[in-house]
């Protein structure tokens, strides 16, 4: 039986990847951060809480990385743990650099010393492209990171390639574009919208406040994307792959789709003002723009080209459409609100 170590097992991708690997017959070791209140709701949501072998672990703590690898000798390691929220990286740039960037060197160097035959997957990101000049973005697009998060991920990306080339470690990076699901964190815009829509429908809140509505993202379904992580480690050589759907939408379009699916009439702030600038009562649910959700710098337009993953890994980028993704998320949040 193959053994896999997944860091960030309490996160969205960690949960979906655990499920995928358990279904494939792997023994799954889930590395989680020990905090005062355990955070296993995603594993519970997918019904795998008692199937994953949970190991306390922190990416900033080398002894805990060493113990996880030494004690369990995993064949495959998926490094999904990170401070992954772009907005927070502007407030905590040093912690983000340490956890999301430097820790990958800690991890790889322990692999080099004690388990060099293991395969390693690094969770790279489309944020590394930043405001790229090339559309769509592929494996050859120059990087232009626009946040401390993206800078940290770019460091992690390069050190993964460096360890692979320098020491012959099977270390691959997936440059994943945004991927979402019903177990996405509520800080991220898609889940903020779908949970907001469900709360509005339940009469708990009356409006939704967002930041930049004009940015475009290539949004896919997390359950489809984790499959590509696994495929990368089954490939004959370590490599770098863009993972994306090849289609993008604005935040505004996501809002419109979510409201339509929930059967709510959408009104944008300002569209119903009277002569003295007072908001008219239109009966519509208002979406307001609040400057506090704008970032010091944003990435305007991301669109990925998954052709290499399609050709070499036989991965299907079109398994879940944008419409289906929004529907899956809205319906799950409506169900949650109904208890
Ligand atoms: P997520 O839901 O935010 O999960 C992040 C995980 O990292 C959580 O389990 C978190 O643990 C853990 N973590 C944070 N700091 C840690 C530390 N110091 N030591 C150990 N664990 C730590 O992220 P995700 O959406 O699943 O994404 C998975 C990975 O892919 C991340 O590296 C992310 O940056 C990257 N990525 C994501 C996307 C996307 O669209 N989702 C796209 C490209 C790349 P707690 O539960 O304790 O906080
Ligand atoms: O923002 C805009 C915001 O926070 C998307 C992470 O998984 O994907 C994710 O990073 C866009 C941005 O994701 C709000 O300004 C508007 O332009 O959902 P997000 P992200 O920053 O793209 C990449 C690939 C990762 O690697 C990251 O780990 O939406 N936006 N209004 C908003 N964003 C948020 N969060 N909240 C708002 O109210």
Coordinates of C-alpha atoms and ligand atoms in Angstrom, one line a residue:
X1 CA 0.0 0.0 0.0
X2 CA 1.4 3.4 -1.0
X3 CA 1.8 6.0 1.7
X4 CA 1.1 9.7 1.2
X5 CA 1.8 12.7 3.5
X6 CA -0.4 15.7 2.9
X7 CA 0.4 19.0 4.6
X8 CA -2.4 21.4 5.0
X9 CA -4.9 18.5 5.5
X10 CA -7.3 20.8 7.3
X11 CA -7.6 23.1 4.2
X12 CA -9.8 22.8 1.1
X13 CA -7.4 21.0 -1.1
X14 CA -5.9 18.8 1.7
X15 CA -9.4 17.4 2.3
X16 CA -10.2 16.7 -1.3
X17 CA -6.8 15.2 -2.0
X18 CA -7.1 13.0 1.1
X19 CA -10.4 11.7 -0.2
X20 CA -9.0 11.0 -3.7
X21 CA -6.0 9.1 -2.3
X22 CA -8.0 7.1 0.2
X23 CA -10.3 6.1 -2.7
X24 CA -7.2 5.0 -4.6
X25 CA -6.2 2.8 -1.7
X26 CA -3.4 5.0 -0.2
X27 CA -2.5 5.2 3.4
X28 CA -3.0 8.9 4.0
X29 CA -1.0 10.8 6.7
X30 CA -2.6 14.2 7.2
X31 CA -0.2 16.8 8.7
X32 CA -2.2 19.4 10.7
X33 CA -1.3 22.5 12.8
X34 CA -2.0 21.9 16.4
X35 CA -4.3 24.7 17.6
X36 CA -6.5 25.0 20.6
X37 CA -9.7 24.2 18.7
X38 CA -9.3 21.4 16.2
X39 CA -10.2 22.3 12.7
X40 CA -11.3 19.1 11.0
X41 CA -14.7 20.2 9.7
X42 CA -13.7 19.7 6.1
X43 CA -12.6 16.1 6.6
X44 CA -15.9 15.6 8.4
X45 CA -17.8 17.2 5.6
X46 CA -16.2 14.6 3.2
X47 CA -16.8 11.8 5.7
X48 CA -13.1 10.9 6.0
X49 CA -12.1 12.3 9.4
X50 CA -11.5 8.8 10.9
X51 CA -9.7 7.4 7.8
X52 CA -6.9 9.9 7.7
X53 CA -4.0 9.3 10.1
X54 CA -3.5 12.8 11.6
X55 CA 0.0 14.0 12.6
X56 CA 0.7 17.2 14.4
X57 CA 3.0 19.3 12.4
X58 CA 4.1 22.9 11.7
X59 CA 5.9 24.1 8.5
X60 CA 7.9 26.6 10.5
X61 CA 9.2 23.8 12.9
X62 CA 11.9 21.6 11.3
X63 CA 11.7 18.9 14.0
X64 CA 8.1 18.3 13.2
X65 CA 8.8 18.0 9.5
X66 CA 11.6 15.6 10.3
X67 CA 9.4 13.5 12.6
X68 CA 6.6 13.2 10.0
X69 CA 9.0 12.0 7.3
X70 CA 11.2 9.8 9.5
X71 CA 8.4 8.1 11.4
X72 CA 6.1 7.4 8.4
X73 CA 8.4 7.2 5.4
X74 CA 5.8 8.4 2.8
X75 CA 6.3 7.5 -0.8
X76 CA 4.6 10.7 -1.9
X77 CA 4.4 14.1 -0.2
X78 CA 2.0 16.9 -1.1
X79 CA 2.9 20.2 0.3
X80 CA -0.4 22.1 0.4
X81 CA 0.1 24.0 3.7
X82 CA 0.6 27.7 3.4
X83 CA -0.6 31.1 4.6
X84 CA -2.8 31.1 1.4
X85 CA -4.9 34.3 1.7
X86 CA -3.4 37.0 -0.6
X87 CA -5.0 39.9 1.3
X88 CA -3.6 38.7 4.7
X89 CA -0.1 38.5 3.2
X90 CA -0.1 42.3 3.0
X91 CA -0.7 42.5 6.7
X92 CA 1.6 39.6 7.6
X93 CA 4.4 39.7 5.0
X94 CA 7.1 38.1 7.2
X95 CA 5.0 35.3 8.5
X96 CA 3.8 34.6 4.9
X97 CA 7.3 34.6 3.6
X98 CA 8.4 32.1 6.3
X99 CA 5.4 29.7 6.1
X100 CA 4.6 29.9 2.4
X101 CA 8.1 30.4 1.1
X102 CA 11.1 29.5 3.3
X103 CA 9.4 26.4 4.8
X104 CA 9.6 24.7 1.5
X105 CA 13.4 24.7 1.7
X106 CA 13.1 23.2 5.2
X107 CA 10.9 20.5 3.8
X108 CA 13.0 19.7 0.8
X109 CA 16.3 19.7 2.6
X110 CA 14.9 17.1 5.1
X111 CA 13.8 15.0 2.1
X112 CA 17.2 15.4 0.5
X113 CA 18.9 14.1 3.7
X114 CA 16.6 11.3 4.8
X115 CA 14.1 10.3 2.0
X116 CA 15.5 11.3 -1.4
X117 CA 13.6 8.6 -3.2
X118 CA 10.2 10.1 -2.2
X119 CA 8.1 12.2 -4.7
X120 CA 7.3 15.8 -3.7
X121 CA 4.5 18.0 -4.9
X122 CA 4.6 21.8 -4.4
X123 CA 1.4 23.9 -4.5
X124 CA 2.4 26.7 -6.8
X125 CA -0.1 29.3 -7.9
X126 CA -1.2 31.5 -10.8
X127 CA -0.6 34.5 -8.5
X128 CA 3.0 34.1 -9.5
X129 CA 2.1 35.4 -12.9
X130 CA 0.6 38.6 -11.4
X131 CA -0.3 41.2 -14.0
X132 CA 1.2 39.2 -16.8
X133 CA 1.4 40.6 -20.3
X134 CA 0.7 37.3 -21.9
X135 CA -2.7 35.7 -22.4
X136 CA -3.4 32.9 -21.6
X137 CA -0.7 32.2 -19.2
X138 CA 1.3 28.9 -19.6
X139 CA 4.4 27.3 -18.2
X140 CA 6.6 29.7 -20.2
X141 CA 4.9 33.0 -19.2
X142 CA 7.3 35.3 -17.2
X143 CA 6.4 35.7 -13.6
X144 CA 5.4 39.1 -12.1
X145 CA 4.2 38.6 -8.5
X146 CA 2.1 41.4 -7.0
X147 CA 1.8 40.4 -3.3
X148 CA 3.9 39.1 -0.5
X149 CA 2.0 35.8 -0.9
X150 CA 2.9 35.6 -4.6
X151 CA 6.5 36.5 -3.9
X152 CA 6.8 33.8 -1.2
X153 CA 5.2 31.2 -3.6
X154 CA 7.6 32.1 -6.3
X155 CA 10.5 31.5 -4.0
X156 CA 9.0 28.1 -3.1
X157 CA 8.4 27.3 -6.8
X158 CA 12.1 28.1 -7.7
X159 CA 13.5 26.2 -4.7
X160 CA 11.4 23.1 -5.7
X161 CA 12.9 23.2 -9.2
X162 CA 16.4 23.9 -7.8
X163 CA 16.3 20.8 -5.5
X164 CA 14.9 18.7 -8.3
X165 CA 17.8 19.7 -10.6
X166 CA 20.5 19.9 -8.0
X167 CA 19.8 16.6 -6.1
X168 CA 17.7 14.6 -8.5
X169 CA 14.7 14.7 -6.2
X170 CA 11.4 13.9 -7.9
X171 CA 9.9 17.4 -7.1
X172 CA 7.1 18.8 -9.2
X173 CA 5.1 22.0 -9.0
X174 CA 1.5 22.6 -10.1
X175 CA 0.8 26.2 -11.1
X176 CA -2.9 26.1 -10.1
X177 CA -5.3 28.8 -11.0
X178 CA -8.2 29.6 -8.5
X179 CA -10.2 26.5 -7.5
X180 CA -13.2 26.6 -5.3
X181 CA -15.8 24.4 -3.7
X182 CA -18.4 24.2 -0.9
X183 CA -15.5 23.8 1.6
X184 CA -13.6 26.8 0.4
X185 CA -12.7 29.2 3.2
X186 CA -15.2 32.0 3.6
X187 CA -12.6 34.7 3.3
X188 CA -12.2 34.0 -0.4
X189 CA -14.5 35.9 -2.7
X190 CA -16.4 32.9 -4.2
X191 CA -17.4 31.4 -0.9
X192 CA -18.0 34.8 0.6
X193 CA -20.5 35.4 -2.2
X194 CA -22.2 32.0 -2.0
X195 CA -22.5 32.0 1.8
X196 CA -23.6 35.6 1.7
X197 CA -26.3 34.7 -0.8
X198 CA -27.5 31.9 1.4
X199 CA -27.6 34.1 4.5
X200 CA -29.6 36.8 2.6
X201 CA -32.0 34.1 1.4
X202 CA -32.4 33.0 5.0
X203 CA -33.1 36.6 6.1
X204 CA -30.1 36.7 8.3
X205 CA -28.3 39.6 6.5
X206 CA -29.6 42.2 4.1
X207 CA -26.7 43.0 1.8
X208 CA -23.3 41.8 0.6
X209 CA -20.2 43.9 0.8
X210 CA -17.3 43.2 -1.6
X211 CA -14.2 44.9 -3.0
X212 CA -12.9 45.0 -6.6
X213 CA -15.7 43.5 -8.8
X214 CA -13.8 43.9 -12.1
X215 CA -10.9 41.4 -11.6
X216 CA -11.1 38.3 -13.7
X217 CA -10.2 34.8 -12.4
X218 CA -10.0 31.4 -14.1
X219 CA -12.2 29.5 -11.5
X220 CA -12.3 25.7 -11.4
X221 CA -13.6 23.0 -9.0
X222 CA -11.1 21.9 -6.3
X223 CA -12.2 18.3 -6.6
X224 CA -11.1 18.2 -10.2
X225 CA -7.9 20.1 -9.6
X226 CA -6.5 17.8 -6.9
X227 CA -6.6 14.9 -9.3
X228 CA -4.1 16.7 -11.4
X229 CA -1.7 17.0 -8.4
X230 CA -1.8 13.2 -8.1
X231 CA -1.3 12.8 -11.9
X232 CA 1.8 14.9 -11.7
X233 CA 3.4 12.5 -9.2
X234 CA 2.6 9.5 -11.4
X235 CA 4.3 11.1 -14.4
X236 CA 7.6 9.6 -15.4
X237 CA 9.6 12.7 -14.7
X238 CA 9.3 15.7 -12.3
X239 CA 7.9 18.7 -14.1
X240 CA 5.9 21.9 -13.9
X241 CA 2.3 22.1 -15.1
X242 CA -0.3 24.9 -15.3
X243 CA -3.7 23.7 -14.0
X244 CA -6.7 25.8 -15.1
X245 CA -10.0 25.6 -17.0
X246 CA -9.0 28.0 -19.8
X247 CA -12.0 30.3 -19.2
X248 CA -12.3 33.3 -16.9
X249 CA -15.0 35.5 -15.4
X250 CA -15.2 38.7 -13.4
X251 CA -16.1 38.8 -9.7
X252 CA -19.2 40.7 -10.9
X253 CA -20.3 37.8 -13.1
X254 CA -19.8 35.4 -10.2
X255 CA -22.1 37.5 -8.1
X256 CA -24.8 37.7 -10.9
X257 CA -24.7 33.9 -11.4
X258 CA -24.9 33.2 -7.7
X259 CA -27.9 35.5 -7.2
X260 CA -29.7 34.1 -10.2
X261 CA -29.2 30.5 -9.0
X262 CA -30.6 31.4 -5.6
X263 CA -33.6 33.2 -7.1
X264 CA -32.7 36.6 -5.6
X265 CA -33.1 39.9 -7.4
X266 CA -29.8 41.6 -7.5
X267 CA -29.3 45.4 -7.2
X268 CA -26.0 47.2 -7.4
X269 CA -25.4 50.0 -4.9
X270 CA -26.0 53.4 -6.5
X271 CA -28.2 52.1 -9.4
X272 CA -31.3 53.1 -7.4
X273 CA -30.4 56.5 -6.0
X274 CA -33.0 59.4 -6.1
X275 CA -32.2 63.1 -7.0
X276 CA -30.7 63.8 -3.6
X277 CA -28.6 60.7 -3.7
X278 CA -30.6 58.7 -1.2
X279 CA -30.9 55.0 -2.0
X280 CA -34.4 54.2 -3.4
X281 CA -36.3 51.2 -2.0
X282 CA -36.2 48.9 -5.0
X283 CA -36.9 45.7 -3.2
X284 CA -33.7 44.3 -4.7
X285 CA -30.9 42.9 -2.6
X286 CA -28.0 45.3 -2.7
X287 CA -24.4 44.4 -3.3
X288 CA -22.2 47.2 -2.0
X289 CA -18.6 48.0 -2.7
X290 CA -16.5 48.6 0.4
X291 CA -13.0 50.0 -0.1
X292 CA -11.8 48.0 2.9
X293 CA -11.8 44.9 0.7
X294 CA -9.5 46.5 -1.9
X295 CA -5.8 45.4 -1.8
X296 CA -2.7 47.6 -2.0
X297 CA -2.2 45.8 -5.3
X298 CA -4.4 43.4 -7.1
X299 CA -4.1 41.0 -10.0
X300 CA -6.5 42.1 -12.7
X301 CA -6.8 39.2 -15.1
X302 CA -5.8 35.6 -14.9
X303 CA -6.4 33.1 -17.6
X304 CA -4.6 29.7 -17.7
X305 CA -3.7 27.5 -20.6
X306 CA -3.8 23.9 -19.4
X307 CA -2.7 22.3 -22.7
X308 CA 0.4 20.7 -21.3
X309 CA -1.5 19.0 -18.5
X310 CA -4.1 17.8 -21.0
X311 CA -1.5 16.4 -23.4
X312 CA 0.9 14.8 -20.9
X313 CA -1.3 14.0 -17.9
X314 CA -4.6 13.4 -19.8
X315 CA -6.2 15.7 -17.3
X316 CA -9.7 17.0 -18.2
X317 CA -10.0 20.8 -17.5
X318 CA -13.7 21.0 -18.5
X319 CA -15.1 18.4 -16.1
X320 CA -17.1 21.1 -14.2
X321 CA -18.3 24.2 -15.9
X322 CA -18.4 27.7 -14.3
X323 CA -22.2 27.5 -14.1
X324 CA -22.0 24.1 -12.4
X325 CA -19.3 25.3 -10.0
X326 CA -21.4 28.3 -8.8
X327 CA -24.5 26.1 -8.6
X328 CA -22.7 23.4 -6.5
X329 CA -21.4 26.1 -4.1
X330 CA -24.7 28.1 -3.8
X331 CA -26.8 24.9 -3.3
X332 CA -24.4 23.6 -0.6
X333 CA -24.6 27.0 1.3
X334 CA -28.4 27.1 0.9
X335 CA -28.5 23.6 2.4
X336 CA -26.3 24.6 5.3
X337 CA -28.5 27.6 6.1
X338 CA -31.5 25.3 6.1
X339 CA -29.7 23.2 8.7
Ligands
LIG1 P1 -6.3 26.6 2.6 O1 -7.7 26.1 2.6 O2 -6.1 28.0 3.1 O3 -5.4 25.6 3.5 C1 -4.1 25.9 3.9 C2 -3.7 24.9 4.9 O4 -2.4 25.2 5.4 C3 -4.6 24.7 6.2 O5 -4.7 23.4 6.4 C4 -3.7 25.4 7.2 O6 -3.9 24.9 8.5 C5 -2.3 25.0 6.8 N1 -1.3 25.8 7.4 C6 -1.1 27.1 7.4 N2 0.0 27.5 8.1 C7 0.6 26.3 8.5 C8 1.8 26.0 9.2 N3 2.6 27.0 9.7 N4 2.1 24.7 9.4 C9 1.3 23.7 9.0 N5 0.1 24.0 8.3 C10 -0.2 25.3 8.0 O7 -5.7 26.5 1.2 P2 -6.2 25.7 -0.1 O8 -7.1 26.5 -0.9 O9 -6.5 24.3 0.3 O10 -4.8 25.6 -1.0 C11 -3.9 24.6 -0.8 C12 -2.5 25.1 -1.3 O11 -2.6 25.5 -2.7 C13 -2.0 26.3 -0.6 O12 -0.6 26.2 -0.5 C14 -2.4 27.5 -1.5 O13 -1.5 28.6 -1.3 C15 -2.2 26.8 -2.8 N6 -3.1 27.3 -3.9 C16 -4.4 27.4 -3.7 C17 -5.2 27.8 -4.8 C18 -6.7 27.9 -4.7 O14 -7.3 28.5 -5.5 N7 -7.3 27.3 -3.7 C19 -4.6 28.1 -6.0 C20 -3.2 27.9 -6.2 C21 -2.5 27.5 -5.1 P3 -5.0 25.6 9.5 O15 -6.3 24.8 9.2 O16 -4.5 25.3 10.9 O17 -5.1 27.0 9.2
LIG2 O1 -9.8 37.0 -4.5 C1 -11.5 40.2 -5.5 C2 -10.0 40.2 -5.0 O2 -9.3 36.2 -2.2 C3 -10.2 37.0 -5.9 C4 -6.1 32.0 -3.2 O3 -6.5 30.7 -3.1 O4 -6.3 32.1 -5.5 C5 -6.7 32.7 -4.3 O5 -6.3 34.1 -4.3 C6 -10.4 38.4 -6.4 C7 -9.4 39.4 -6.1 O6 -8.6 34.9 -4.3 C8 -13.5 40.7 -2.5 O7 -9.5 41.6 -5.0 C9 -13.4 41.5 -4.5 O8 -9.1 40.2 -7.2 O9 -10.9 34.9 -3.7 P1 -9.7 35.7 -3.6 P2 -7.2 35.3 -4.9 O10 -6.6 36.5 -4.3 O11 -7.3 35.2 -6.4 C10 -4.9 32.0 -5.8 C11 -4.7 31.3 -7.1 C12 -4.1 31.5 -4.7 O12 -3.1 30.9 -4.9 C13 -4.5 32.0 -3.3 O13 -4.0 31.1 -2.3 O14 -11.6 38.8 -5.9 N1 -12.4 40.5 -4.4 N2 -14.1 41.6 -3.4 C14 -12.5 40.0 -3.2 N3 -11.7 39.1 -2.6 C15 -12.0 38.8 -1.3 N4 -11.3 37.8 -0.7 N5 -13.0 39.4 -0.6 C16 -13.8 40.3 -1.2 O15 -14.7 40.9 -0.5

